[in-house]
Amino acid sequence: MKISVIGSGYVGLVTGACLSEFGYKVVCIDKNKKKIELLKKNIIPIYEPGLSDLVKKNTKAKYLSFSDNLKHIKGSKIIFIAVGTPSARRGDGEADLKYVFEVCKELAKVLNKKDKPIIVTKSTVPIGTGKKIINLFKKFCPSLQYEIDYNVASNPEFLREGSAIEDFLRPDRVICGVNNQVSLSCLKELYRPLNLREAPVLFTDIESAELIKYASNAFLALKISFINEMADLCEKVGGNVQMVAKGMGLDNRIGSKFLHPGPGFGGSCFPKDTRALYASFKKNNVESTLIKSVIEFNERRKLNMVKKIINILGKPYKNKKITILGVTFKPNTDDLRESPSLVIIPKLKKLGIKIYAHDPSYNTTFSSIKEFKGVMWKKNTFDAVKGSDMIVIHTEWNEYRGMDLSKIKKLLKSPVILDLRNIFNKNELNEMGYLYYNIGSKK
Ligand code: UDX
C-alpha cells in the first residue's frame, strides 16, 4: 500500500517514518524545498529520540522517500494531511485551518478517479472540520464523486514529544473517524500491524474523532492543573502533594499518570488545544467554565512560580544570580514552545536578577530568543551554578537527577534549590545542608 503524508513537521515525519517501518511505501511531502533537501540527506530538522535511525533505515530500504511536489501522491491509497493548525492571529485561540484548507485545494488539482484515495486528517482540527473538507473537495473537484472516487476521514495523533516513536508503534489506542465502510476497511488494514500489540482501534464518526483529540488533551491539562492546585494547598497547610497524587492515583478510576505537579503545562499541544477547544465552545454558544479555568489557572501558575522564586531569593534582587536548570517545556526535546521558562525568565530579568542557564538540548537558536536575551548559557551544570544564589530546576532532565550535589554545593554562593519538578528527596537534600524547596510541601 502506498501512503502519502503531506506536511513534514513533527507529526508528519513521525507518522511517515513509523508507517514505513510497517513496510508501507511512504512518501513524505512538504512544500518547503530546503527541508525536503535536508531530509533526503537524512538530516532531521527536529530533536526526537529514535527518529533519525528510523528515517535512515527506511530510506535506505526504499520504503520511505521525500518530495516537495504534491504530484507524488499519485497511486496513494491513503493521503494524510499533517500540516500545522496554530492558534489564529486574531487572538481568540481558535485553530487556524488555513494550511489544512490550502493543502485540500492543492490536492483537489491532482486527485484522480483511478486511485480512489482516502484523505485523512492527522492534524488537530476542531469538530466540524471534516465536513468543511468534504465541501471543499466537492467544490474544487466537481468531476470526482465523494464516497465513490475519494473519501475523507479523521485519524488524530496522540504523540508525545520525546516518546513519539514509541507512542506511534505502541499506542494506548488509535482513533479513526470514518463515514463509511470503505474508509473503515482501509484504515483497519493500515493499522493491522498493531494487532499483535493488541492496540485498540476505535472507529467513530468523523466529528467524534475530531473531538476525542481535543477532549483528551484538555482532560490531561485539567488533571495537571488539578494537582498543581492541590500542591498550592499543601504548601500552605501541610501534607505532601506527591503522596496525595500517589494516593489518588491508586484508584483505577483516576490513574496515576499526569498527576505530577510542576510550573504549569507547556508545549505545542496543551496550551494551543485548550484555547482552541474553548474557542469552539464560545463560537457555538455553549458554556464552558472548566476549560476556561484550566487555561487561566495555567497562565497564573507561571507567574506564581516567579513569586515563589523571588520570595525564596529575598530582597534586594538586583544583581543576584539565579541558575535555571532546563528551559524546555519538558525533557528529551529542544522544543521551547509555551515553556513556562519563557514567562519566568523575562520577569526575573526585569527585576535585575542575573540568569545563568543550562539545558542539555541547548542550541544557538536559544540565544536568539527575545525572552532569553541576556541569559548566560553554560555548557555544563558546574559552570552554570558557580557563584549562584539559587538553583531553580525548571525541567526534569535525567542529567539533573544524578548530578553531584556535594560538588555543586561547594560551587554555589548559597546552597538554595527550588525544585519545580520534585526530582530530589527533601530529607536527603536537607541533610546535605541545602535549603531545599519543592512543589507541594510546606518548608
Ligand atoms: C501532549 C500529549 O500528551 C499528546 O498525546 C498530544 O497529542 C500532544 O501533546 P506533549 O506536548 O509532547 O504531548 O507533552 P506531555 O508529555 O503531554 O506534557 C505536556 C506538558 O505537561 C509538559 O509541559 C509537561 O511538563 C506537563 N506535565 C505533564 C506536567 O506538568 N505534569 C504531568 O503530570 C504531565
Coordinates of C-alpha atoms and ligand atoms in Angstrom, one line a residue:
M1 CA 0.0 0.0 0.0
K2 CA 1.3 3.4 -0.9
I3 CA 0.8 6.2 1.6
S4 CA 1.4 10.0 1.3
V5 CA 1.9 12.2 4.2
I6 CA 1.6 15.9 3.5
G7 CA 3.5 18.2 5.9
S8 CA 6.9 17.0 7.1
G9 CA 6.8 18.7 10.5
Y10 CA 6.8 16.8 13.8
V11 CA 3.6 14.8 13.3
G12 CA 4.1 14.2 9.6
L13 CA 7.6 13.0 9.9
V14 CA 7.0 10.7 12.8
T15 CA 3.8 9.3 11.1
G16 CA 5.7 8.8 7.8
A17 CA 8.7 7.2 9.4
C18 CA 6.6 4.8 11.6
L19 CA 4.3 3.7 8.7
S20 CA 7.4 3.0 6.6
E21 CA 8.6 0.8 9.4
F22 CA 5.5 -1.3 9.0
G23 CA 6.6 -1.9 5.4
Y24 CA 4.3 0.5 3.6
K25 CA 5.7 2.7 0.8
V26 CA 5.5 6.2 2.2
V27 CA 6.2 9.5 0.6
C28 CA 6.5 12.5 2.9
I29 CA 5.7 15.7 1.1
D30 CA 6.4 19.3 2.1
K31 CA 6.4 22.5 0.1
N32 CA 9.5 23.6 1.9
K33 CA 12.2 22.6 -0.6
K34 CA 15.0 23.3 1.8
K35 CA 13.5 20.9 4.4
I36 CA 13.0 18.2 1.8
E37 CA 16.6 18.5 0.6
L38 CA 17.8 18.0 4.1
L39 CA 15.5 15.1 4.7
K40 CA 16.7 13.5 1.5
K41 CA 20.2 13.6 3.1
N42 CA 18.8 12.1 6.3
I43 CA 19.2 15.4 8.2
I44 CA 16.3 15.6 10.6
P45 CA 15.2 19.2 11.5
I46 CA 13.7 18.2 14.9
Y47 CA 15.0 16.5 18.0
E48 CA 13.2 13.3 18.6
P49 CA 14.9 10.2 20.0
G50 CA 14.9 7.3 17.5
L51 CA 13.5 9.3 14.6
S52 CA 16.8 9.7 12.7
D53 CA 17.6 6.0 12.8
L54 CA 14.1 5.1 11.6
V55 CA 14.4 7.6 8.7
K56 CA 17.9 6.4 7.7
K57 CA 16.9 2.7 7.8
N58 CA 13.7 3.1 5.8
T59 CA 15.0 5.5 3.2
K60 CA 17.8 3.0 2.6
A61 CA 15.3 0.2 2.3
K62 CA 13.3 2.5 -0.1
Y63 CA 10.2 2.3 2.0
L64 CA 10.4 6.0 2.8
S65 CA 11.0 8.9 0.4
F66 CA 10.6 12.7 0.4
S67 CA 9.3 15.1 -2.2
D68 CA 8.3 18.8 -2.5
N69 CA 5.9 18.0 -5.3
L70 CA 2.3 17.2 -4.5
K71 CA 2.0 15.2 -7.7
H72 CA 3.9 12.4 -6.0
I73 CA 0.7 11.5 -4.1
K74 CA -0.2 9.6 -7.3
G75 CA -1.1 6.0 -6.5
S76 CA -1.6 6.5 -2.8
K77 CA -4.4 4.6 -1.1
I78 CA -4.2 6.9 1.9
I79 CA -3.2 10.6 2.0
F80 CA -2.6 12.0 5.4
I81 CA -2.8 15.8 6.0
A82 CA -0.3 16.6 8.7
V83 CA 0.2 20.3 8.5
G84 CA 0.1 22.7 11.4
T85 CA -3.0 24.2 12.9
P86 CA -1.6 27.0 15.0
S87 CA -3.7 29.5 17.0
A88 CA -5.2 32.0 14.7
R89 CA -3.7 35.5 14.8
R90 CA -7.0 37.0 15.9
G91 CA -6.0 36.1 19.4
D92 CA -9.3 34.2 20.4
G93 CA -7.4 30.9 20.5
E94 CA -9.3 29.4 17.5
A95 CA -7.3 27.0 15.4
D96 CA -6.1 28.4 12.1
L97 CA -7.1 26.0 9.4
K98 CA -5.6 27.9 6.5
Y99 CA -2.7 25.4 5.9
V100 CA -5.2 22.4 6.0
F101 CA -7.5 24.1 3.5
E102 CA -4.6 25.2 1.3
V103 CA -3.5 21.5 1.1
C104 CA -7.0 20.5 0.2
K105 CA -7.2 23.0 -2.6
E106 CA -3.8 21.9 -4.0
L107 CA -4.8 18.2 -3.6
A108 CA -8.0 18.8 -5.5
K109 CA -5.9 19.7 -8.5
V110 CA -4.0 16.4 -8.5
L111 CA -6.6 13.8 -7.3
N112 CA -7.7 11.3 -9.9
K113 CA -10.5 8.8 -10.3
K114 CA -8.2 5.8 -10.5
D115 CA -6.6 6.0 -7.1
K116 CA -9.8 6.3 -5.0
P117 CA -7.8 7.6 -2.0
I118 CA -8.9 8.3 1.5
I119 CA -7.8 11.7 2.6
V120 CA -7.2 11.6 6.4
T121 CA -6.6 14.5 8.7
K122 CA -3.8 13.8 11.2
S123 CA -3.6 17.5 12.1
T124 CA -5.5 18.5 15.2
V125 CA -8.7 20.1 13.8
P126 CA -11.8 21.4 15.5
I127 CA -15.0 19.5 15.4
G128 CA -16.8 20.1 12.1
T129 CA -13.6 20.4 10.0
G130 CA -14.1 17.1 8.3
K131 CA -17.4 18.3 6.9
K132 CA -15.7 21.5 5.7
I133 CA -13.0 19.5 3.9
I134 CA -15.7 17.3 2.2
N135 CA -17.4 20.5 1.0
L136 CA -14.1 21.9 -0.3
F137 CA -13.4 18.9 -2.3
K138 CA -16.9 18.9 -3.7
K139 CA -16.4 22.5 -4.8
F140 CA -12.8 22.2 -6.1
C141 CA -13.0 18.8 -7.9
P142 CA -16.6 18.6 -9.1
S143 CA -15.7 15.9 -11.6
L144 CA -15.0 13.5 -8.8
Q145 CA -17.7 12.0 -6.6
Y146 CA -17.3 11.9 -2.9
E147 CA -17.5 8.4 -1.4
I148 CA -17.0 6.9 -4.8
D149 CA -13.8 8.5 -6.2
Y150 CA -12.4 9.6 -2.8
N151 CA -13.2 9.6 0.9
V152 CA -12.4 11.8 3.9
A153 CA -11.6 10.5 7.4
S154 CA -10.1 11.7 10.6
N155 CA -7.2 10.0 12.5
P156 CA -5.9 12.3 15.2
E157 CA -2.4 11.8 16.6
F158 CA -1.6 11.4 20.3
L159 CA 2.2 11.7 20.1
R160 CA 4.2 13.0 23.0
E161 CA 7.4 14.8 22.1
G162 CA 10.4 12.8 23.3
S163 CA 8.5 9.5 23.0
A164 CA 6.6 9.9 19.8
I165 CA 8.0 6.8 18.1
E166 CA 7.0 4.6 21.0
D167 CA 3.6 6.3 21.1
F168 CA 3.0 5.6 17.4
L169 CA 4.3 2.0 17.5
R170 CA 2.8 1.1 20.8
P171 CA -0.3 3.3 21.2
D172 CA -2.8 3.2 24.0
R173 CA -5.4 3.5 21.3
V174 CA -5.9 4.5 17.7
I175 CA -8.9 6.7 16.9
C176 CA -10.4 6.6 13.4
G177 CA -13.3 8.8 12.4
V178 CA -15.0 7.4 9.2
N179 CA -18.2 8.0 7.2
N180 CA -18.4 4.6 5.5
Q181 CA -17.3 1.0 5.2
V182 CA -14.6 1.8 2.6
S183 CA -12.7 4.2 4.9
L184 CA -13.2 1.8 7.8
S185 CA -11.8 -1.2 5.9
C186 CA -8.8 0.8 4.6
L187 CA -7.8 2.2 8.0
K188 CA -8.3 -1.2 9.6
E189 CA -5.9 -2.6 7.1
L190 CA -3.4 0.2 7.7
Y191 CA -3.3 -0.4 11.4
R192 CA -3.3 -4.2 11.1
P193 CA 0.4 -4.3 12.1
L194 CA -0.7 -3.0 15.6
N195 CA -3.0 -6.1 16.1
L196 CA -0.1 -8.1 17.5
R197 CA 0.3 -5.4 20.1
E198 CA -3.4 -5.5 20.8
A199 CA -3.7 -1.8 20.5
P200 CA -7.4 -1.0 20.4
V201 CA -8.5 0.8 17.2
L202 CA -11.7 2.7 17.8
F203 CA -13.9 3.6 14.9
T204 CA -16.2 6.5 15.3
D205 CA -17.9 9.2 13.2
I206 CA -15.6 12.0 12.0
E207 CA -16.9 14.6 14.4
S208 CA -16.4 12.4 17.5
A209 CA -12.8 11.6 16.4
E210 CA -12.1 15.3 16.0
L211 CA -13.4 16.0 19.5
I212 CA -11.7 13.0 21.1
K213 CA -8.3 14.6 20.4
Y214 CA -9.2 18.0 22.0
A215 CA -11.1 16.4 24.8
S216 CA -8.2 14.1 25.7
N217 CA -5.6 16.9 25.7
A218 CA -7.9 19.2 27.7
F219 CA -8.6 16.5 30.2
L220 CA -4.9 15.8 30.7
A221 CA -4.3 19.6 31.1
L222 CA -7.1 19.6 33.6
K223 CA -5.5 16.8 35.5
I224 CA -2.2 18.6 35.7
S225 CA -3.8 21.8 36.8
F226 CA -5.8 20.0 39.4
I227 CA -2.7 18.5 41.1
N228 CA -1.0 21.9 40.8
E229 CA -3.9 23.4 42.7
M230 CA -3.6 20.7 45.4
A231 CA 0.1 21.5 45.6
D232 CA -0.7 25.1 46.4
L233 CA -2.9 24.0 49.3
C234 CA -0.3 21.6 50.6
E235 CA 2.3 24.3 50.7
K236 CA 0.1 26.4 52.9
V237 CA -1.4 23.8 55.3
G238 CA 0.9 20.8 55.2
G239 CA 0.7 17.4 53.6
N240 CA 2.8 16.3 50.6
V241 CA 1.3 16.6 47.2
Q242 CA 3.3 13.6 45.9
M243 CA 1.7 11.4 48.5
V244 CA -1.7 12.9 47.6
A245 CA -1.1 12.1 43.9
K246 CA 0.0 8.6 44.8
G247 CA -3.0 8.0 46.9
M248 CA -5.3 9.4 44.3
G249 CA -3.6 7.5 41.5
L250 CA -4.1 4.1 43.2
D251 CA -7.8 4.5 42.4
N252 CA -8.0 2.9 39.0
R253 CA -10.8 5.3 38.0
I254 CA -8.3 8.2 38.5
G255 CA -5.0 6.6 37.5
S256 CA -1.5 7.8 38.5
K257 CA -0.4 9.4 35.2
F258 CA -0.3 13.2 34.6
L259 CA -0.6 13.9 38.3
H260 CA 3.0 15.4 38.6
P261 CA 2.9 18.9 39.9
G262 CA 5.1 21.5 38.2
P263 CA 5.5 25.0 36.9
G264 CA 2.5 24.6 34.6
F265 CA 2.0 22.7 31.3
G266 CA 3.6 23.9 28.1
G267 CA 4.4 22.5 24.7
S268 CA 3.0 22.7 21.3
C269 CA -0.3 21.0 22.1
F270 CA -1.9 21.5 25.6
P271 CA -1.9 25.3 25.6
K272 CA -2.9 25.6 22.0
D273 CA -5.5 22.9 22.1
T274 CA -7.2 24.0 25.3
R275 CA -7.5 27.5 23.8
A276 CA -8.9 26.1 20.5
L277 CA -11.4 23.9 22.4
Y278 CA -12.6 26.9 24.4
A279 CA -12.9 28.8 21.2
S280 CA -15.2 26.1 19.8
F281 CA -17.4 26.3 22.9
K282 CA -17.6 30.1 22.6
K283 CA -18.2 30.1 18.8
N284 CA -21.1 27.7 19.3
N285 CA -22.6 29.5 22.3
V286 CA -22.0 26.5 24.6
E287 CA -21.0 27.4 28.1
S288 CA -17.6 26.1 29.3
T289 CA -16.3 27.1 32.8
L290 CA -13.9 24.2 33.2
I291 CA -11.7 24.6 30.1
K292 CA -11.6 28.4 30.7
S293 CA -10.4 28.0 34.2
V294 CA -7.7 25.5 33.2
I295 CA -6.3 28.0 30.7
E296 CA -6.4 30.8 33.2
F297 CA -5.0 28.8 36.0
N298 CA -2.1 27.7 33.9
E299 CA -1.3 31.2 32.9
R300 CA -1.4 32.4 36.5
R301 CA 0.7 29.4 37.6
K302 CA 3.8 30.6 35.6
L303 CA 3.5 34.0 37.3
N304 CA 3.1 32.3 40.7
M305 CA 6.4 30.5 40.0
V306 CA 8.1 33.9 39.7
K307 CA 6.6 34.9 43.1
K308 CA 7.8 31.7 44.6
I309 CA 11.4 32.2 43.2
I310 CA 11.7 35.8 44.4
N311 CA 10.3 35.0 47.8
I312 CA 13.0 32.5 48.4
L313 CA 15.7 34.7 46.9
G314 CA 14.8 37.6 49.1
K315 CA 15.4 41.3 48.5
P316 CA 17.4 43.1 47.2
Y317 CA 17.0 41.2 43.9
K318 CA 19.3 43.4 41.8
N319 CA 22.4 41.6 40.6
K320 CA 21.6 38.4 42.5
K321 CA 22.3 35.4 40.4
I322 CA 19.9 32.5 39.7
T323 CA 20.8 29.3 37.8
I324 CA 18.0 27.8 35.8
L325 CA 18.5 24.1 35.0
G326 CA 16.4 23.1 32.0
V327 CA 14.4 25.6 29.9
T328 CA 12.5 23.3 27.6
F329 CA 8.8 22.6 28.3
K330 CA 9.7 19.0 29.2
P331 CA 12.8 16.7 28.9
N332 CA 14.0 14.9 25.8
T333 CA 13.1 17.7 23.4
D334 CA 14.6 21.0 22.3
D335 CA 11.2 22.5 22.0
L336 CA 10.6 25.7 23.8
R337 CA 7.0 26.4 22.7
E338 CA 4.9 27.7 25.5
S339 CA 7.6 26.6 28.0
P340 CA 7.0 28.2 31.4
S341 CA 10.6 29.4 31.3
L342 CA 9.6 31.9 28.5
V343 CA 7.4 33.7 31.1
I344 CA 9.6 33.1 34.2
I345 CA 13.0 34.2 32.9
P346 CA 11.9 37.6 31.5
K347 CA 10.1 38.5 34.7
L348 CA 13.2 37.7 36.7
K349 CA 15.5 39.6 34.4
K350 CA 13.2 42.7 34.8
L351 CA 13.9 42.7 38.5
G352 CA 17.6 43.0 37.8
I353 CA 18.4 39.3 38.5
K354 CA 21.2 37.7 36.5
I355 CA 20.2 34.5 34.9
Y356 CA 22.7 31.7 34.2
A357 CA 21.1 28.7 32.4
H358 CA 21.9 25.2 31.2
D359 CA 19.8 22.8 29.1
P360 CA 21.1 19.5 27.6
S361 CA 19.3 20.4 24.3
Y362 CA 20.8 23.9 24.1
N363 CA 21.5 25.1 20.6
T364 CA 22.4 28.5 19.3
T365 CA 18.8 29.4 18.4
F366 CA 18.1 29.6 22.2
S367 CA 20.3 32.6 22.4
S368 CA 18.4 34.4 19.7
I369 CA 15.0 34.1 21.5
K370 CA 14.0 37.5 22.8
E371 CA 12.7 36.2 26.1
F372 CA 16.2 34.8 26.8
K373 CA 18.1 38.0 25.9
G374 CA 20.9 38.5 28.3
V375 CA 20.9 34.9 29.7
M376 CA 24.3 33.4 30.2
W377 CA 24.3 29.9 28.7
K378 CA 26.6 27.4 30.2
K379 CA 27.8 24.1 28.7
N380 CA 27.7 22.1 32.0
T381 CA 25.9 22.3 35.3
F382 CA 29.0 23.1 37.3
D383 CA 29.8 26.2 35.3
A384 CA 26.1 27.2 35.4
V385 CA 25.9 27.1 39.2
K386 CA 29.3 28.7 40.0
G387 CA 28.7 31.7 42.4
S388 CA 24.9 31.4 42.2
D389 CA 22.5 32.5 44.9
M390 CA 19.9 29.9 44.0
I391 CA 19.3 26.9 41.6
V392 CA 15.8 26.6 40.0
I393 CA 15.1 23.1 38.5
H394 CA 12.8 24.0 35.7
T395 CA 12.9 20.9 33.5
E396 CA 13.3 17.3 34.8
W397 CA 16.2 16.2 32.5
N398 CA 17.7 12.9 33.7
E399 CA 21.1 14.6 33.7
Y400 CA 20.0 16.7 36.7
R401 CA 18.6 13.8 38.7
G402 CA 22.1 12.3 39.2
M403 CA 24.2 15.5 39.4
D404 CA 26.9 15.7 42.0
L405 CA 25.1 17.7 44.7
S406 CA 28.1 17.8 47.1
K407 CA 30.3 19.4 44.4
I408 CA 27.5 21.7 43.4
K409 CA 27.0 22.9 47.0
K410 CA 30.7 24.0 47.1
L411 CA 30.3 25.9 43.9
L412 CA 27.2 27.8 44.9
K413 CA 27.2 31.1 46.8
S414 CA 24.2 30.0 48.8
P415 CA 23.1 26.3 48.9
V416 CA 19.5 27.0 47.9
I417 CA 17.5 24.8 45.5
L418 CA 13.9 25.4 44.3
D419 CA 12.9 22.1 42.6
L420 CA 9.9 22.9 40.4
R421 CA 9.7 19.2 39.3
N422 CA 10.2 17.4 42.6
I423 CA 13.1 15.4 41.3
F424 CA 15.0 15.3 44.7
N425 CA 14.3 13.9 48.1
K426 CA 13.6 16.7 50.6
N427 CA 15.2 14.9 53.6
E428 CA 18.3 14.0 51.7
L429 CA 18.8 17.5 50.5
N430 CA 18.2 19.0 53.9
E431 CA 20.7 16.6 55.4
M432 CA 23.3 17.7 52.9
G433 CA 22.8 21.2 54.2
Y434 CA 20.7 22.6 51.3
L435 CA 17.9 25.0 51.8
Y436 CA 15.6 22.9 49.6
Y437 CA 12.2 23.9 48.4
N438 CA 9.9 21.9 46.1
I439 CA 6.4 22.0 44.8
G440 CA 3.5 20.9 47.1
S441 CA 5.1 20.6 50.6
K442 CA 5.5 23.0 53.4
K443 CA 9.1 24.2 54.0
Ligands
UDX1 C1 0.9 16.1 24.5 C2 0.0 14.9 24.7 O1 0.5 14.1 25.7 C3 0.0 14.1 23.4 O2 -0.9 13.0 23.5 C4 -0.6 15.1 22.4 O3 -1.1 14.6 21.3 C5 0.5 16.2 22.2 O4 0.5 16.9 23.4 P1 3.5 16.7 24.6 O5 3.1 18.1 24.5 O6 4.6 16.2 23.9 O7 2.3 15.7 24.4 O8 3.9 16.6 26.2 P2 3.3 15.9 27.5 O9 4.3 14.8 27.9 O10 1.9 15.5 27.4 O11 3.5 17.1 28.5 C6 2.8 18.4 28.3 C7 3.1 19.3 29.4 O12 2.5 18.9 30.6 C8 4.6 19.5 29.7 O13 4.9 20.8 29.9 C9 4.8 18.7 31.0 O14 5.9 19.1 31.8 C10 3.5 18.9 31.7 N1 3.1 17.9 32.6 C11 2.8 16.6 32.1 C12 3.0 18.1 34.0 O15 3.3 19.2 34.4 N2 2.6 17.1 34.8 C13 2.3 15.9 34.4 O16 2.0 15.0 35.2 C14 2.4 15.6 33.0

